[in-house]
Coordinates of C-alpha atoms in Angstrom, one line a residue:
M1 CA 57.9 29.4 13.8
S2 CA 60.8 32.2 14.4
G3 CA 63.1 29.8 13.2
L4 CA 61.1 29.4 9.7
I5 CA 60.1 32.4 8.9
A6 CA 62.5 35.4 10.0
N7 CA 60.4 38.2 7.9
P8 CA 58.0 37.1 5.3
T9 CA 57.5 41.0 4.0
S10 CA 61.4 41.0 3.0
S11 CA 62.6 40.0 -0.5
T12 CA 65.6 38.1 0.7
T13 CA 64.7 34.7 0.2
S14 CA 67.9 33.5 2.6
R15 CA 66.6 36.0 5.4
C16 CA 63.1 35.0 5.4
C17 CA 62.7 31.3 4.1
H18 CA 64.0 28.0 5.9
P19 CA 66.6 26.5 3.7
V20 CA 64.4 23.4 2.8
V21 CA 61.7 25.6 2.1
N22 CA 64.3 27.8 -0.6
R23 CA 64.4 24.6 -2.4
I24 CA 60.6 25.7 -3.7
A25 CA 61.4 27.7 -7.2
G26 CA 58.6 29.7 -8.3
F27 CA 57.0 30.9 -5.0
S28 CA 57.1 33.2 -3.1
C29 CA 58.6 32.8 0.5
R30 CA 54.8 32.6 2.6
D31 CA 53.8 30.0 -0.6
R32 CA 56.6 27.9 0.1
F33 CA 55.9 27.7 3.5
F34 CA 52.1 26.9 3.0
V35 CA 53.2 24.2 0.5
L36 CA 55.7 22.8 3.0
V37 CA 53.1 22.6 5.7
L38 CA 50.2 20.8 2.6
I39 CA 53.1 17.8 2.0
F40 CA 54.2 17.7 5.9
I41 CA 50.0 16.8 6.7
M42 CA 49.9 14.8 3.3
S43 CA 52.9 12.3 5.0
L44 CA 51.2 11.7 8.0
I45 CA 48.1 10.1 5.7
P46 CA 48.3 5.9 5.8
R47 CA 49.3 5.6 2.0
N48 CA 47.5 2.2 2.3
I49 CA 44.2 3.8 2.1
K50 CA 42.2 3.7 -1.1
F51 CA 39.5 5.7 -1.8
E52 CA 37.6 2.3 -3.5
T53 CA 38.2 0.9 0.5
Q54 CA 36.7 4.4 1.9
V55 CA 34.1 4.1 -0.4
S56 CA 33.2 0.6 0.0
S57 CA 32.7 1.0 3.9
I58 CA 30.0 3.4 3.7
K59 CA 27.8 1.2 1.4
S60 CA 28.3 -1.4 3.5
A61 CA 26.9 1.3 6.6
P62 CA 24.0 -0.5 8.1
L63 CA 20.4 1.2 7.1
R64 CA 17.8 1.9 8.8
D65 CA 15.0 -0.6 8.8
N66 CA 11.6 0.3 9.5
H67 CA 9.8 -2.4 7.7
P68 CA 7.6 -4.6 9.1
P69 CA 9.0 -9.1 9.0
I70 CA 6.5 -9.7 6.5
L71 CA 4.1 -8.6 3.5
Y72 CA 1.0 -7.3 4.0
G73 CA -2.2 -8.5 1.3
H74 CA -5.8 -6.6 1.2
V75 CA -7.6 -9.1 -0.7
H76 CA -10.6 -6.0 -2.1
M77 CA -13.2 -7.8 -2.4
A78 CA -15.8 -5.6 -4.5
K79 CA -18.0 -3.7 -2.6
T80 CA -16.5 -3.5 0.8
G81 CA -15.0 -0.4 1.0
G82 CA -11.9 -1.0 -0.4
T83 CA -11.4 2.0 -2.4
S84 CA -12.0 4.1 0.2
L85 CA -9.4 1.7 2.7
N86 CA -7.3 1.4 0.2
G87 CA -6.9 5.5 -0.5
I88 CA -6.6 6.5 3.3
L89 CA -4.0 3.9 3.6
A90 CA -1.8 4.9 1.5
N91 CA -2.3 8.7 2.6
K92 CA -1.0 8.1 5.8
F93 CA 1.2 5.3 5.6
E94 CA 4.4 4.6 4.1
N95 CA 4.6 1.7 1.4
V96 CA 1.4 0.7 0.5
C97 CA 0.9 -0.1 -3.3
G98 CA -2.7 -1.0 -4.2
H99 CA -4.7 -0.6 -7.2
K100 CA -6.4 2.3 -5.6
G101 CA -4.0 4.1 -5.0
Y102 CA 0.2 4.4 -3.8
T103 CA 1.9 6.2 -0.9
Y104 CA 4.3 8.4 -3.2
D105 CA 1.4 10.4 -4.7
A106 CA -1.2 9.9 -2.6
Y107 CA -0.9 13.6 -1.2
Q108 CA -1.3 15.2 -4.4
E109 CA -4.2 13.1 -5.6
N110 CA -6.2 14.2 -3.0
E111 CA -5.1 17.5 -2.8
R112 CA -6.5 17.6 -6.4
A113 CA -9.6 16.0 -5.2
K114 CA -11.1 18.5 -2.8
N115 CA -11.1 20.6 -5.7
H116 CA -14.1 18.9 -6.9
S117 CA -17.1 20.2 -6.4
G118 CA -19.9 17.9 -4.8
I119 CA -19.2 14.3 -5.0
V120 CA -15.8 12.4 -6.3
K121 CA -16.5 9.8 -8.0
A122 CA -14.4 7.5 -8.9
P123 CA -12.9 6.3 -11.9
R124 CA -14.7 3.1 -14.2
G125 CA -14.4 1.1 -17.4
D126 CA -11.3 1.1 -19.3
N127 CA -10.6 5.1 -17.5
W128 CA -7.6 5.0 -15.5
S129 CA -6.2 7.4 -12.5
R130 CA -3.6 8.1 -9.5
S131 CA -6.6 6.5 -7.9
R132 CA -7.2 3.5 -10.5
V133 CA -3.9 2.4 -11.7
R134 CA -3.9 -0.1 -14.6
P135 CA -3.0 -3.6 -13.3
T136 CA -0.3 -3.7 -16.0
E137 CA 1.6 -0.2 -15.1
M138 CA 1.0 -2.2 -11.2
T139 CA 3.4 -5.5 -12.4
L140 CA 6.1 -2.2 -14.5
I141 CA 6.2 -0.9 -11.4
G142 CA 6.8 -4.4 -8.5
Y143 CA 6.3 -4.5 -5.5
E144 CA 9.8 -4.5 -3.8
D145 CA 9.0 -1.5 -2.1
C146 CA 5.8 -1.5 -0.8
D147 CA 5.0 -3.9 3.3
Y148 CA 0.6 -3.2 2.1
I149 CA -0.2 -4.5 -0.9
S150 CA -4.5 -4.0 -2.5
H151 CA -5.1 -5.4 -5.3
E152 CA -9.0 -6.1 -7.1
T153 CA -8.4 -9.2 -8.9
N154 CA -8.4 -12.9 -9.6
W155 CA -7.1 -14.6 -6.5
K156 CA -4.4 -16.3 -8.5
F157 CA -2.8 -13.2 -8.3
W158 CA -1.6 -13.6 -5.1
K159 CA -0.8 -17.2 -5.3
N160 CA 1.7 -16.5 -8.4
T161 CA 3.0 -13.6 -7.2
F162 CA 4.1 -14.0 -3.4
G163 CA 2.7 -17.9 -2.5
N164 CA 4.7 -19.7 -0.1
G165 CA 7.3 -16.9 0.2
T166 CA 8.3 -16.4 -3.1
F167 CA 8.8 -13.7 -3.4
H168 CA 12.4 -12.6 -2.1
G169 CA 11.8 -14.9 0.3
M170 CA 9.2 -13.0 2.5
R171 CA 5.9 -14.2 4.1
M172 CA 2.7 -12.8 3.4
E173 CA -0.4 -12.5 5.9
L174 CA -3.6 -11.4 3.9
H175 CA -6.3 -9.5 5.1
V176 CA -9.7 -10.1 4.0
P177 CA -12.9 -7.9 4.6
C178 CA -16.3 -9.3 5.5
R179 CA -19.9 -8.0 5.9
N180 CA -23.2 -9.2 6.2
R181 CA -24.0 -11.1 3.0
I182 CA -27.7 -9.5 2.3
E183 CA -26.4 -6.0 2.8
H184 CA -23.6 -7.0 0.1
L185 CA -25.5 -8.6 -2.6
M186 CA -27.8 -5.5 -2.3
S187 CA -24.5 -3.8 -2.6
Q188 CA -24.0 -5.7 -5.6
C189 CA -27.2 -5.1 -7.3
N190 CA -26.6 -1.6 -6.6
F191 CA -23.3 -1.4 -8.7
H192 CA -24.9 -1.8 -12.1
A193 CA -26.2 1.5 -12.0
P194 CA -27.7 3.5 -13.9
K195 CA -30.1 0.5 -14.3
K196 CA -29.7 -1.3 -11.2
L197 CA -30.7 -4.9 -10.3
E198 CA -33.8 -6.5 -8.7
L199 CA -33.6 -9.3 -6.5
S200 CA -37.1 -11.5 -8.0
C201 CA -38.4 -11.9 -4.6
N202 CA -42.0 -12.8 -6.3
A203 CA -40.9 -15.4 -8.2
T204 CA -42.4 -18.5 -8.6
T205 CA -39.4 -20.9 -8.7
D206 CA -35.7 -21.1 -6.7
E207 CA -34.1 -21.5 -9.6
E208 CA -35.4 -17.9 -10.8
L209 CA -34.8 -16.3 -8.1
F210 CA -30.9 -17.4 -7.5
K211 CA -30.9 -16.6 -11.5
S212 CA -31.6 -12.7 -10.3
V213 CA -29.2 -13.3 -7.6
N214 CA -26.6 -14.8 -9.5
K215 CA -26.6 -11.9 -12.1
C216 CA -26.3 -9.4 -9.2
L217 CA -22.6 -10.9 -7.9
L218 CA -19.3 -9.1 -8.7
Q219 CA -16.5 -11.1 -9.1
L220 CA -16.0 -13.2 -6.1
D221 CA -13.7 -15.2 -7.5
R222 CA -11.1 -12.6 -5.8
Y223 CA -11.2 -15.0 -2.6
D224 CA -10.9 -19.3 -2.8
H225 CA -10.1 -21.2 -1.3
E226 CA -6.7 -22.4 -2.2
L227 CA -5.0 -19.4 -1.1
L228 CA -5.5 -20.7 2.4
K229 CA -2.5 -23.1 1.1
H230 CA -0.4 -20.5 0.6
F231 CA -0.7 -17.9 2.8
E232 CA -1.9 -17.5 6.4
V233 CA -5.9 -15.6 5.8
K234 CA -7.2 -12.9 8.0
C235 CA -10.5 -11.7 8.1
F236 CA -11.8 -8.5 9.5
D237 CA -15.4 -6.8 10.0
F238 CA -16.2 -4.4 7.0
D239 CA -18.3 -2.1 9.7
K240 CA -14.7 -1.2 11.4
Q241 CA -12.3 -1.0 8.7
F242 CA -12.4 2.8 8.5
T243 CA -11.9 2.8 12.4
G244 CA -10.6 0.0 13.7
Y245 CA -8.7 -1.7 11.1
V246 CA -6.5 1.7 10.1
H247 CA -6.1 1.8 14.2
Y248 CA -4.8 -1.5 14.0
M249 CA -2.5 -1.1 10.7
S250 CA -1.0 1.8 12.7
G251 CA 0.4 -0.1 14.9
I252 CA 2.6 -2.4 12.1
L253 CA 3.0 0.4 9.4
N254 CA 4.8 3.6 9.4
R255 CA 3.0 7.2 9.4
R256 CA 3.8 8.9 5.9
R257 CA 5.8 12.3 7.0
F258 CA 2.9 14.7 5.8
E259 CA -1.4 13.5 5.3
S260 CA -3.4 15.7 3.1
E261 CA -6.5 15.5 5.0
P262 CA -9.3 15.1 5.6
F263 CA -9.4 11.9 3.0
I264 CA -11.6 12.7 -0.3
K265 CA -13.8 9.7 -0.2
R266 CA -14.1 8.0 -4.0
E267 CA -17.6 6.9 -4.3
T268 CA -18.6 3.6 -6.2
N269 CA -21.5 3.3 -6.4
D270 CA -25.2 5.6 -6.2
A271 CA -26.5 6.1 -2.5
R272 CA -29.0 2.7 -1.6
N273 CA -32.5 3.2 -0.7
K274 CA -33.6 0.4 0.9
T275 CA -37.2 0.8 0.6
E276 CA -36.5 0.0 -3.2
E277 CA -35.4 -3.4 -2.0
C278 CA -37.9 -6.5 -1.3
I279 CA -35.7 -8.9 0.1
W280 CA -36.2 -6.6 3.5
N281 CA -39.8 -7.4 3.1
N282 CA -39.6 -10.7 2.6
P283 CA -38.4 -12.6 5.7
L284 CA -38.5 -16.4 3.7
V285 CA -37.0 -14.9 0.4
L286 CA -34.6 -13.6 2.9
E287 CA -33.4 -16.7 4.5
K288 CA -33.6 -18.6 1.2
V289 CA -31.1 -16.1 -0.5
D290 CA -28.6 -15.9 2.3
R291 CA -28.3 -20.0 2.8
Y292 CA -27.8 -19.7 -1.3
L293 CA -25.4 -17.3 -1.4
L294 CA -23.6 -19.7 2.0
N295 CA -24.0 -22.8 0.7
T296 CA -22.6 -21.9 -3.4
I297 CA -19.8 -19.1 -2.5
P298 CA -17.0 -20.0 -1.2
Y299 CA -16.1 -16.2 0.0
Y300 CA -18.7 -15.8 2.2
Q301 CA -18.1 -19.9 3.6
F302 CA -15.0 -18.3 4.7
C303 CA -15.8 -15.3 7.0
N304 CA -18.5 -17.8 8.0
N305 CA -15.8 -19.6 9.7
C306 CA -12.9 -17.0 10.4
T307 CA -15.8 -14.6 12.0
G308 CA -15.3 -15.3 15.5
S309 CA -12.4 -17.4 15.1
K310 CA -9.1 -16.9 16.2
N311 CA -8.4 -15.7 12.1
E312 CA -10.7 -12.7 13.0
L313 CA -8.3 -9.7 13.6
V314 CA -9.0 -8.0 17.4
L315 CA -9.9 -4.5 16.1
S316 CA -9.8 -3.3 20.0
G317 CA -9.1 0.3 20.9
I318 CA -11.1 2.7 18.6
D319 CA -14.6 3.3 17.8

């Protein structure tokens, strides 16, 4: 250093700076020295390195990928608890996309629900919210950021959007909730409140009885056997969906960073009064209706064949 700067405070250039530094005009002795040091450092950088190359190398760095290897779809059958299931999963896990709630705003939606007093009713009809998303809005958002998709719509949605790995080459596994047929039927009858429907247990003909059954049925076209040709379709027990099924999916989906607790259930039905349901006091009518449902409705046929088979999800590890 003594050879470069003999006396930094001196006004005599020839005495304070190295001769090379003296050639840099318009700077003080000390400033000239630091300019020279900067030029020396820059000379050490290889000239063939370009900024674009550095940016390109950053872009090509591998991203962390915690997504499951396949997509999962929840076939939301009416009156099988799907509104609550969709909401719970969106509030617990990342990348859940559903007609009844998305991960990205599920926390705030549940926090708002906490401010309601009494029972929180889910919107119906032409009423929409963040816990009941318009299907057209779902289409606009797209499903590229989804690991789990829940929808209550005609079965063709699944085939047309995801069938045979047509969605970005991703395979999809569909999950269908299965519920006791008569319990499910009566829940559908109850949904038609304030004037809920009743079965004609005293009907004089089967035609009259089955006509009253058909009036209760709600959008059972959300499932069709055609789905079996395009997907691996699994069933799960309705009675274990909020415990065993959520636990099962926790081993597949990624937990979200923040969870709003407790989850506030959105009710879609008034409470049932089973003592007012005539079918429970008429064993012959119950058997006849149960057989009619099984023989005529593809959804009930699927559940009957799937339950207890290798395609039923094993919901163990939690009661």
